[in-house]
Every structure is written in C-alpha cells, then in structure tokens.
mmCIF file of C-alpha atoms in Angstrom:
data_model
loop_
_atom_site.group_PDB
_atom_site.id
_atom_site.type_symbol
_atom_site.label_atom_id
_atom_site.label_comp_id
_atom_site.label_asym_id
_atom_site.label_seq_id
_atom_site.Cartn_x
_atom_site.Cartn_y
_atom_site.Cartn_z
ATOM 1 C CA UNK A 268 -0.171 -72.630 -46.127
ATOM 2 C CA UNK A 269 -1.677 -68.980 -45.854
ATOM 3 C CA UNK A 270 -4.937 -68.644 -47.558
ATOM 4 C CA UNK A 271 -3.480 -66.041 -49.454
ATOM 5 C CA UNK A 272 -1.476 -67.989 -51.224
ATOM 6 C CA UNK A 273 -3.957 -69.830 -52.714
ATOM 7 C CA UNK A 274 -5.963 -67.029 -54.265
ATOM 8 C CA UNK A 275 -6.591 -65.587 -57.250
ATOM 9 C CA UNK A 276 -9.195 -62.602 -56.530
ATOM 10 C CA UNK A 277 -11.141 -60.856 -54.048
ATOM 11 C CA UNK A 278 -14.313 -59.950 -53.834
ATOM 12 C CA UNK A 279 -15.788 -57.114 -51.676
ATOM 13 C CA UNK A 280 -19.269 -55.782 -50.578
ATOM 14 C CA UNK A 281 -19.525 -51.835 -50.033
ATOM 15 C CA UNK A 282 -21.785 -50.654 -47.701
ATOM 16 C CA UNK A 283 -20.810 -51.681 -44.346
ATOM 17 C CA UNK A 284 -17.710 -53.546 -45.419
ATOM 18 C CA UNK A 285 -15.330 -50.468 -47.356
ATOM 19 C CA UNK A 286 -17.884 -47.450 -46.474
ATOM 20 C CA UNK A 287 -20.911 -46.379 -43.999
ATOM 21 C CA UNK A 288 -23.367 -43.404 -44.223
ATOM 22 C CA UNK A 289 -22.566 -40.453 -42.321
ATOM 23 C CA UNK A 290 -25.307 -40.089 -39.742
ATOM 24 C CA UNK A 291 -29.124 -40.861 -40.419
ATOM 25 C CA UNK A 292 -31.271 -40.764 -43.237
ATOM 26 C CA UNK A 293 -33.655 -38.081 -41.633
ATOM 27 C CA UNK A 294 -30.590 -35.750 -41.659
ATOM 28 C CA UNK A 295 -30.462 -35.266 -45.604
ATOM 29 C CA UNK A 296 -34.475 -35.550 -45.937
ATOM 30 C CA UNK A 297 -34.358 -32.868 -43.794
ATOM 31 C CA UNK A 298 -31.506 -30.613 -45.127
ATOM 32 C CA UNK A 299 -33.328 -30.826 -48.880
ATOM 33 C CA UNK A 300 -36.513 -30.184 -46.773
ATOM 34 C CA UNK A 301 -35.168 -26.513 -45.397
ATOM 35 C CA UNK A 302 -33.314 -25.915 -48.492
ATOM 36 C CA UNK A 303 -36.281 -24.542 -49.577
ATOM 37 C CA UNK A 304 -37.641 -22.981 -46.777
ATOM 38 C CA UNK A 305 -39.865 -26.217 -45.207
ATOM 39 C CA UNK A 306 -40.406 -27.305 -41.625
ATOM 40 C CA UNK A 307 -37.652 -30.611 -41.155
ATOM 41 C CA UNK A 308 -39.448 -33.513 -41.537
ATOM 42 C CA UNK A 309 -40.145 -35.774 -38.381
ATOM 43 C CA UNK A 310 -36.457 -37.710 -38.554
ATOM 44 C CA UNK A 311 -38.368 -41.133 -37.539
ATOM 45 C CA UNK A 312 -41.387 -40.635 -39.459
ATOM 46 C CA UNK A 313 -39.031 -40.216 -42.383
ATOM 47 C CA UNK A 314 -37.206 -42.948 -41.767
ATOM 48 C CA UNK A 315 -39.978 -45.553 -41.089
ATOM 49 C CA UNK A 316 -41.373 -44.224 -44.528
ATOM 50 C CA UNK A 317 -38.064 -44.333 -45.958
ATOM 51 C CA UNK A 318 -38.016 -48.530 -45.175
ATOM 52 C CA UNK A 319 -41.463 -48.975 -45.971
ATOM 53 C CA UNK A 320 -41.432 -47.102 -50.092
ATOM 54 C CA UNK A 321 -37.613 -48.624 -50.150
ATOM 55 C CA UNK A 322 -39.182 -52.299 -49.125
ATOM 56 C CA UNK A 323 -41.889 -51.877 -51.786
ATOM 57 C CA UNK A 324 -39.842 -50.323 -55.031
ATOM 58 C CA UNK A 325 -37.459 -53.447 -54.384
ATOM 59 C CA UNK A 326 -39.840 -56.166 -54.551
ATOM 60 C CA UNK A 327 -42.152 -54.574 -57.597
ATOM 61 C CA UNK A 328 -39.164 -53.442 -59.840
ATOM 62 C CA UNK A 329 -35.863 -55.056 -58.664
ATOM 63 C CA UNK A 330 -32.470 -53.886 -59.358
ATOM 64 C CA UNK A 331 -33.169 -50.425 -59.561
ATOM 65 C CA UNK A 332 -36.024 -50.715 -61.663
ATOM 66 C CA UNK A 333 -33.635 -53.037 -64.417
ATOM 67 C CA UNK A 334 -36.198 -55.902 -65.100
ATOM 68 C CA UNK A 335 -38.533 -52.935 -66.240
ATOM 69 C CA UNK A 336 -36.001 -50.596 -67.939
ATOM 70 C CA UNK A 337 -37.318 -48.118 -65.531
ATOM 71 C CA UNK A 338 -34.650 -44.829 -65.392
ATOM 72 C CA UNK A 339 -32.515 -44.873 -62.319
ATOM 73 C CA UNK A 340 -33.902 -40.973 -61.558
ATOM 74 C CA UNK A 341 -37.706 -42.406 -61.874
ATOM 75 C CA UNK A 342 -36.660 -45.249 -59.457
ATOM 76 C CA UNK A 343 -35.677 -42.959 -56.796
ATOM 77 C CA UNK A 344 -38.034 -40.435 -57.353
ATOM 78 C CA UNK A 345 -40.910 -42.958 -57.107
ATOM 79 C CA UNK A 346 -39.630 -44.016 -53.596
ATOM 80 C CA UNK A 347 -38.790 -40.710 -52.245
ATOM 81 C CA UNK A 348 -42.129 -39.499 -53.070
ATOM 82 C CA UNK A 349 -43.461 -42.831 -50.928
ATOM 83 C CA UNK A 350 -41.229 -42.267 -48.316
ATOM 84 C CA UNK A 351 -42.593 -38.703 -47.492
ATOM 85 C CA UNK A 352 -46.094 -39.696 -48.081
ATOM 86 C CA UNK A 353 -45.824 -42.930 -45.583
ATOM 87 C CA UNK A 354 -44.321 -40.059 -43.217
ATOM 88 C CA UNK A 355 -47.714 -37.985 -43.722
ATOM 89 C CA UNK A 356 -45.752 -35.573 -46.134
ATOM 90 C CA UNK A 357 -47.864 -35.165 -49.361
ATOM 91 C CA UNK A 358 -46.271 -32.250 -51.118
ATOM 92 C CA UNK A 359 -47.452 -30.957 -54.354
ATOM 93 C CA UNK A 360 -45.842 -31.556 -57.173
ATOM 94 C CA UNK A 361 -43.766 -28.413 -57.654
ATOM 95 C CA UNK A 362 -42.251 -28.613 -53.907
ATOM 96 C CA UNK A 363 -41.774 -32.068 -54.802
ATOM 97 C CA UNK A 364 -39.424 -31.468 -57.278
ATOM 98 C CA UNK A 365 -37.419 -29.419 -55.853
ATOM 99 C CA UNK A 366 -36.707 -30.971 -52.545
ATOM 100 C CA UNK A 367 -36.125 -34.731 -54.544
ATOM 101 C CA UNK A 368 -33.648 -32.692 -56.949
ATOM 102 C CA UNK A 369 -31.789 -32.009 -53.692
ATOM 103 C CA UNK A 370 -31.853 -35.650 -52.137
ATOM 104 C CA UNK A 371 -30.817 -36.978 -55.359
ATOM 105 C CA UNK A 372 -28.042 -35.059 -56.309
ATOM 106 C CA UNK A 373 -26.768 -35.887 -52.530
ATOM 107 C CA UNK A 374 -26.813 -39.381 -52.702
ATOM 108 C CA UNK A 375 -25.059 -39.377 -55.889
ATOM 109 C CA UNK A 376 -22.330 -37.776 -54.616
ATOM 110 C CA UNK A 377 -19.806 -38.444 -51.873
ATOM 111 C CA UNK A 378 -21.384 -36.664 -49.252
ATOM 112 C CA UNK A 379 -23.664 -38.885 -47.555
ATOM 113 C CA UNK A 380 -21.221 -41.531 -46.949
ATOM 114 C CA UNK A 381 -17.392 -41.786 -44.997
ATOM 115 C CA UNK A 382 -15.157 -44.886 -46.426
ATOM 116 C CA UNK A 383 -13.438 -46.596 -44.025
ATOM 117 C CA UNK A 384 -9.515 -45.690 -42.963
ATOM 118 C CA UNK A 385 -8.215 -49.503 -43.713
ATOM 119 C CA UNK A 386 -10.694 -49.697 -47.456
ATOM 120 C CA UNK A 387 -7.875 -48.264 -49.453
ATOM 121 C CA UNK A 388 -4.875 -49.635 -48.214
ATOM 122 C CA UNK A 389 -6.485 -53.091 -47.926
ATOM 123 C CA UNK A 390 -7.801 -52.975 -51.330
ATOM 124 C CA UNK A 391 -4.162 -51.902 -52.755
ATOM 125 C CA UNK A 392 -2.293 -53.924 -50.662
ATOM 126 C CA UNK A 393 -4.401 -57.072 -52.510
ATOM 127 C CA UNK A 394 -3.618 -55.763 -55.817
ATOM 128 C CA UNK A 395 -0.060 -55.276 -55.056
ATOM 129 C CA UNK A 396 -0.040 -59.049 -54.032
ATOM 130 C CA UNK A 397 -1.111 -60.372 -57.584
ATOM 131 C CA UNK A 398 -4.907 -60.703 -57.175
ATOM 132 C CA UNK A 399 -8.033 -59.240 -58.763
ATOM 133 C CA UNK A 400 -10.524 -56.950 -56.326
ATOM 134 C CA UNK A 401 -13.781 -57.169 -57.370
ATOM 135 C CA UNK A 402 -16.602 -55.028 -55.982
ATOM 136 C CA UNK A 403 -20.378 -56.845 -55.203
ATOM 137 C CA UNK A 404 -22.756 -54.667 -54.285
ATOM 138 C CA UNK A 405 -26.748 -54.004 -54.390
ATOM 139 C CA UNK A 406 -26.103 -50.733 -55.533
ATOM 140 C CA UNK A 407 -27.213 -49.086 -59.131
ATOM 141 C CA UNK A 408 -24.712 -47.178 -61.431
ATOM 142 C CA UNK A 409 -23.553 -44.245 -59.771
ATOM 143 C CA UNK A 410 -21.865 -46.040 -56.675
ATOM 144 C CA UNK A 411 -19.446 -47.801 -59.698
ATOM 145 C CA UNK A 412 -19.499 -44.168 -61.748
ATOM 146 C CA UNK A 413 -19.636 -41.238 -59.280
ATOM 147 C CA UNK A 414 -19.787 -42.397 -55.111
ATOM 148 C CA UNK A 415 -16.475 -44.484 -55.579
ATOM 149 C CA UNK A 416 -14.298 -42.844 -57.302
ATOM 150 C CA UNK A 417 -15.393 -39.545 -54.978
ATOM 151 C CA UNK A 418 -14.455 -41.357 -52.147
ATOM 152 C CA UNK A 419 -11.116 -42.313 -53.382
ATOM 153 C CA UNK A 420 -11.866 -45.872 -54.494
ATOM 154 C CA UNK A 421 -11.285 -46.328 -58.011
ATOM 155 C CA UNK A 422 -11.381 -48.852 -60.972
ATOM 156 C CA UNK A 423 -7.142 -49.914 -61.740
ATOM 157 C CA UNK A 424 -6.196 -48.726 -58.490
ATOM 158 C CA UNK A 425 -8.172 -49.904 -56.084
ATOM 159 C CA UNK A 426 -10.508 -52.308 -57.604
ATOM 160 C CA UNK A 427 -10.585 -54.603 -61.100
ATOM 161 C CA UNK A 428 -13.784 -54.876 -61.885
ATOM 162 C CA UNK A 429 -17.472 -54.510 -60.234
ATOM 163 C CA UNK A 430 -20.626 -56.145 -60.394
ATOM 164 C CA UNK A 431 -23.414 -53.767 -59.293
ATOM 165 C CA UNK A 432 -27.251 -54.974 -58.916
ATOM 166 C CA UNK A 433 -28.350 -51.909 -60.975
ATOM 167 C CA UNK A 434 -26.315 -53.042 -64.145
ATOM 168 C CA UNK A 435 -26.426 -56.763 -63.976
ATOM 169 C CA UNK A 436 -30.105 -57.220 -63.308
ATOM 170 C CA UNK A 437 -29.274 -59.806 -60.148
ATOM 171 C CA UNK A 438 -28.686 -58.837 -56.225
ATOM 172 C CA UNK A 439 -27.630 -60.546 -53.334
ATOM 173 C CA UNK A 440 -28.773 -62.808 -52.087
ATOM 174 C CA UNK A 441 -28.809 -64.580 -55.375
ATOM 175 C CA UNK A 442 -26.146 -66.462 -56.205
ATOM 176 C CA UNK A 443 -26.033 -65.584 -59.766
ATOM 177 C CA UNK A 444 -24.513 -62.120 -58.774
ATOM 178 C CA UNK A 445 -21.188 -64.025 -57.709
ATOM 179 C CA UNK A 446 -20.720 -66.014 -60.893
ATOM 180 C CA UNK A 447 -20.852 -62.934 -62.681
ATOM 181 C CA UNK A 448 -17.973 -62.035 -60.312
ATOM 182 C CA UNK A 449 -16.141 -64.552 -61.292
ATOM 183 C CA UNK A 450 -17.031 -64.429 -65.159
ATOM 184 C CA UNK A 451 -15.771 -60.667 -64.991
ATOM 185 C CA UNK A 452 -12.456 -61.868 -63.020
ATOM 186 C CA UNK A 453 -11.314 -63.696 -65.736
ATOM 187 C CA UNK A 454 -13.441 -67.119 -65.217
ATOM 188 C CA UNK A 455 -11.244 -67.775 -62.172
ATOM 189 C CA UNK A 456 -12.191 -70.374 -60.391
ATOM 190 C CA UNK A 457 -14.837 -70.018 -56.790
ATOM 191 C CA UNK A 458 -11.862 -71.992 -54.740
ATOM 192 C CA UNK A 459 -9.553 -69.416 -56.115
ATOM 193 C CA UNK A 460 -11.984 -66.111 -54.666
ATOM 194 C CA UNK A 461 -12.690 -64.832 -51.261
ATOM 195 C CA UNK A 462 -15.573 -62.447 -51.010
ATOM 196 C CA UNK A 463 -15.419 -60.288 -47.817
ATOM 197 C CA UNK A 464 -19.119 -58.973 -46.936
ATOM 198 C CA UNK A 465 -20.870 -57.435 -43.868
ATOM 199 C CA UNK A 466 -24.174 -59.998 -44.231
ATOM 200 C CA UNK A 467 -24.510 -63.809 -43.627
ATOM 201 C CA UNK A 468 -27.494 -63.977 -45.978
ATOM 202 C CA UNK A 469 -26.287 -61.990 -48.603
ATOM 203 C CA UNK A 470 -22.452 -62.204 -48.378
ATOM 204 C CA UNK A 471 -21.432 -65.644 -46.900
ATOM 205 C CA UNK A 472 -24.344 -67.853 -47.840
ATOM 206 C CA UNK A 473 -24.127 -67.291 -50.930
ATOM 207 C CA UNK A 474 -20.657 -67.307 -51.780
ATOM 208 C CA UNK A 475 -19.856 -70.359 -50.012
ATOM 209 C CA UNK A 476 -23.195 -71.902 -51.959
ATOM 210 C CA UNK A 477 -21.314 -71.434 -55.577
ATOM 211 C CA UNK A 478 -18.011 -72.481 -53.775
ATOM 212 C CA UNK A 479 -16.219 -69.166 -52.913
ATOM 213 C CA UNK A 480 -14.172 -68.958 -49.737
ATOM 214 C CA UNK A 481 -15.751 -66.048 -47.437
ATOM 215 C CA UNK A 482 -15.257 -64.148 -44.610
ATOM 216 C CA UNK A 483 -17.633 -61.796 -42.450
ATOM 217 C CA UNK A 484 -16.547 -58.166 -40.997
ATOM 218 C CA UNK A 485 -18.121 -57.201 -37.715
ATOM 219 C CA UNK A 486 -17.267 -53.361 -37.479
ATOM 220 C CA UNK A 487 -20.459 -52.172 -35.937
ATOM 221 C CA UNK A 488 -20.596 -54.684 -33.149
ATOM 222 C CA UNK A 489 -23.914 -56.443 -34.330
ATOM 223 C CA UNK A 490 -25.514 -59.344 -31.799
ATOM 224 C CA UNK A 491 -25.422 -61.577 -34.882
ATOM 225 C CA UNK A 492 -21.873 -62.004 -34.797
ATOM 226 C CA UNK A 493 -22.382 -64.470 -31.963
ATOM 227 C CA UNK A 494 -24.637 -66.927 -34.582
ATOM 228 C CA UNK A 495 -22.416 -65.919 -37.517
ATOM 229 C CA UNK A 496 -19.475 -67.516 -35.433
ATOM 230 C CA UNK A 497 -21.185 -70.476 -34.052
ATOM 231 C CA UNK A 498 -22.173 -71.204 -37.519
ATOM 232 C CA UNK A 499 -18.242 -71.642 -38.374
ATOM 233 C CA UNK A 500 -17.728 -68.491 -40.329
ATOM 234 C CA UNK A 501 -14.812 -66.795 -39.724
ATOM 235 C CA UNK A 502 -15.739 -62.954 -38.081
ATOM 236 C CA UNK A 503 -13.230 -60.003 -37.804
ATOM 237 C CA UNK A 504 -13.717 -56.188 -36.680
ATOM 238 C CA UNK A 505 -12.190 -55.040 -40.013
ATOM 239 C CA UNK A 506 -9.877 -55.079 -42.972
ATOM 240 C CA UNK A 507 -6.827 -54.815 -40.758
ATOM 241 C CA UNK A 508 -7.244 -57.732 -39.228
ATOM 242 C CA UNK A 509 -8.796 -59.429 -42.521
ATOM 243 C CA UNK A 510 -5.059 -58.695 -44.033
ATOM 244 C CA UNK A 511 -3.407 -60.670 -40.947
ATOM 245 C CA UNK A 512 -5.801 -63.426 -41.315
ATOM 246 C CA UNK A 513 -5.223 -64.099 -44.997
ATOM 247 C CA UNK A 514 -1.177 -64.225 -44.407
ATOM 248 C CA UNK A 515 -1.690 -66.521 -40.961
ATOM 249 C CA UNK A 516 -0.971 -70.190 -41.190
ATOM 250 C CA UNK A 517 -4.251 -71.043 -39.246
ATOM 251 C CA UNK A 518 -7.504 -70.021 -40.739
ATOM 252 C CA UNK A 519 -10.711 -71.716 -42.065
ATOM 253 C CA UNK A 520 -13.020 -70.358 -44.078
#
C-alpha cells in the first residue's frame, strides 16, 4: 500500500524545503546601506557578523525574543545593529535607523526570497487528496502573516494550519514544536503525519522521535545527503519526486 494512503496530514518546513533566499545576505545589507547614500558594506564582513549577532539573539532570547515578550521589531533591530558592528560598522544612531527601517521592511516582504516552482502545486495537490498541510517553521509572525501569502502560499489554499517558532514559543529541534502540529491538525495521530524538511537535526530527528513518518529534500546538492541516506532516511531532489514517492508501492520512511 502507498504511503499516501495511510495519511492524514502533512507537515512542511519553509526555508529550503517550499522557498530559498534570492542571492546573499550582503546584497540587501548593502542595498539599505546605499539607499541612503553609504559606502556597501564588505558582503563577507556582513555576513560573518550577520551569523555571529544571529547566533547570539537566538540563544539569549529564543523564538524571536517570545520567552521575554521582547517586540519582533526590537528583536531584529538588536541583531542588525550586532551584525554591522561585528562587521566593524558602528553607525550612529540616526543612520542606524534609517538603514534597519530599510532591511526590515525587506525581509518582511516577498522580496528577499523565490518559492519554489513544485511548492504550490505539491501543497494543493495534498489538499486535493483529503489531507491537512501544515507549515513548521523557525520563523516569527510575518512569514505566516505577510512572506507567505506574498509569495502565493496561503492559509485554505495551500496550507491548513502553521506552527511558527515566533508564536508558539518552541523551535526545531525540539520536539514539542511537532506535537503542536499535530494538536493544531486536529489531534491526528504521529503515524497518520509526514513532515517533509530540508534538516536531519531539525526535520527528521525529531519527527520520527514523537513518531511522525518523515522524509528529507536534497535540492541544493548538500554532502550530507550521503549520511542522511546511510542513516535510512529516505532523500529526494524535490517535491516532484516527493509526490511520486508517496503514491509508489515501495517506500520506507
């Protein structure tokens, strides 16, 4: 018997799995950075600064700054600010402002990111078939309010319900984040659920650990693939060929 016939829901990571940012992180430090008449940034200096504030603000207030109650805006402002300063970039305070305003407003829209071809159709086509799409991601509010939707992926069409790290207080890897999933689908039971990710440690671990079937995509062509497969977990290039494997007669998961 297909897998698919045994379902009840899917769940689905974003970044890397239905969308990917549109070139590098520099590129938009760096456009907010001219904007108002500034020298670019150095791209890696930005970046390195970038992973270092990002790193930090994650571990001291998780979730977005949820634990705390800290404002989304004051989140990201906070590790902007870091990220420019690791890069050697200590503006003052007005400059500041206006260059963050910039950044901010273009990560909270669709700009910065390019879904993938096979996101929508896949996501519809599981719908059409009977079963919930739910969407688990690390991500704070405006990916569920503003990115998706902008990008053409939206709640009763595309997807049923989401989980997002920003609003539940929990992120992946925990495992927490994919009994909420399930609480939200409708308490449907883990052997009912497939979650399709992009990460063995925050994807498949943990969904198989609270009993979920799971599956990996490999669309960027990552060495890890090789480990992910030895390790028994099933790996495909993308959605397309995550469609053909749920309706085959032959798969483990």
């Amino acid at each position: 018997m297909a897998l698919l016939a045994k379902l009840r829901c899917i769940t689905v990571d974003v970044t890397g799995t239905l969308l990917a940012y549109k070139g590098e992180l520099g590129d938009y430090y760096c456009m907010a950075a001219k904007s108002i008449g500034l020298p670019c940034p150095d791209y890696k200096r930005v970046h390195e600064g970038f992973k270092l504030a990002y790193s930090n603000m994650a571990k001291k207030h998780p979730c977005f700054g949820h634990r705390d109650k800290m404002p989304n805006i004051v989140w990201w402002k906070t590790c902007v600010r870091d990220s420019f300063i690791s890069a050697g970039y200590d503006y003052d305070e007005d400059t500041f402002e206006k260059v963050f305003k910039r950044i901010y407003a273009m990560f909270g829209s669709s700009a910065p990111y390019t879904i993938f071809p096979d996101s929508q159709p896949f996501l519809r086509w599981a719908r059409k078939n009977g079963l919930k799409v739910g969407i688990v991601s690390n991500s704070e509010y405006r990916y569920q309010e503003v990115i998706l939707p902008a990008l053409g992926l939206n709640q009763g069409t595309e997807w049923d319900f989401g989980v997002f790290s920003g609003i539940e207080g929990v992120e992946k890897p925990n495992p927490k984040i994919y009994q909420i999933a399930l609480q939200k689908a409708g308490s449907i039971a883990p052997e009912e659920t497939l979650h399709i990710g992009d990460s063995m440690r925050k994807d498949y671990l943990p969904a198989k650990s609270v009993g979920m079937h799971a599956l990996l995509l490999d669309r960027f062509k990552t060495p890890d693939a090789n480990d992910w497969r030895k390790s028994g977990a099933p790996v495909l290039d993308d959605l397309v060929a995550a469609q053909e494997w749920l309706t085959s007669e032959n798969q483990t998961c």
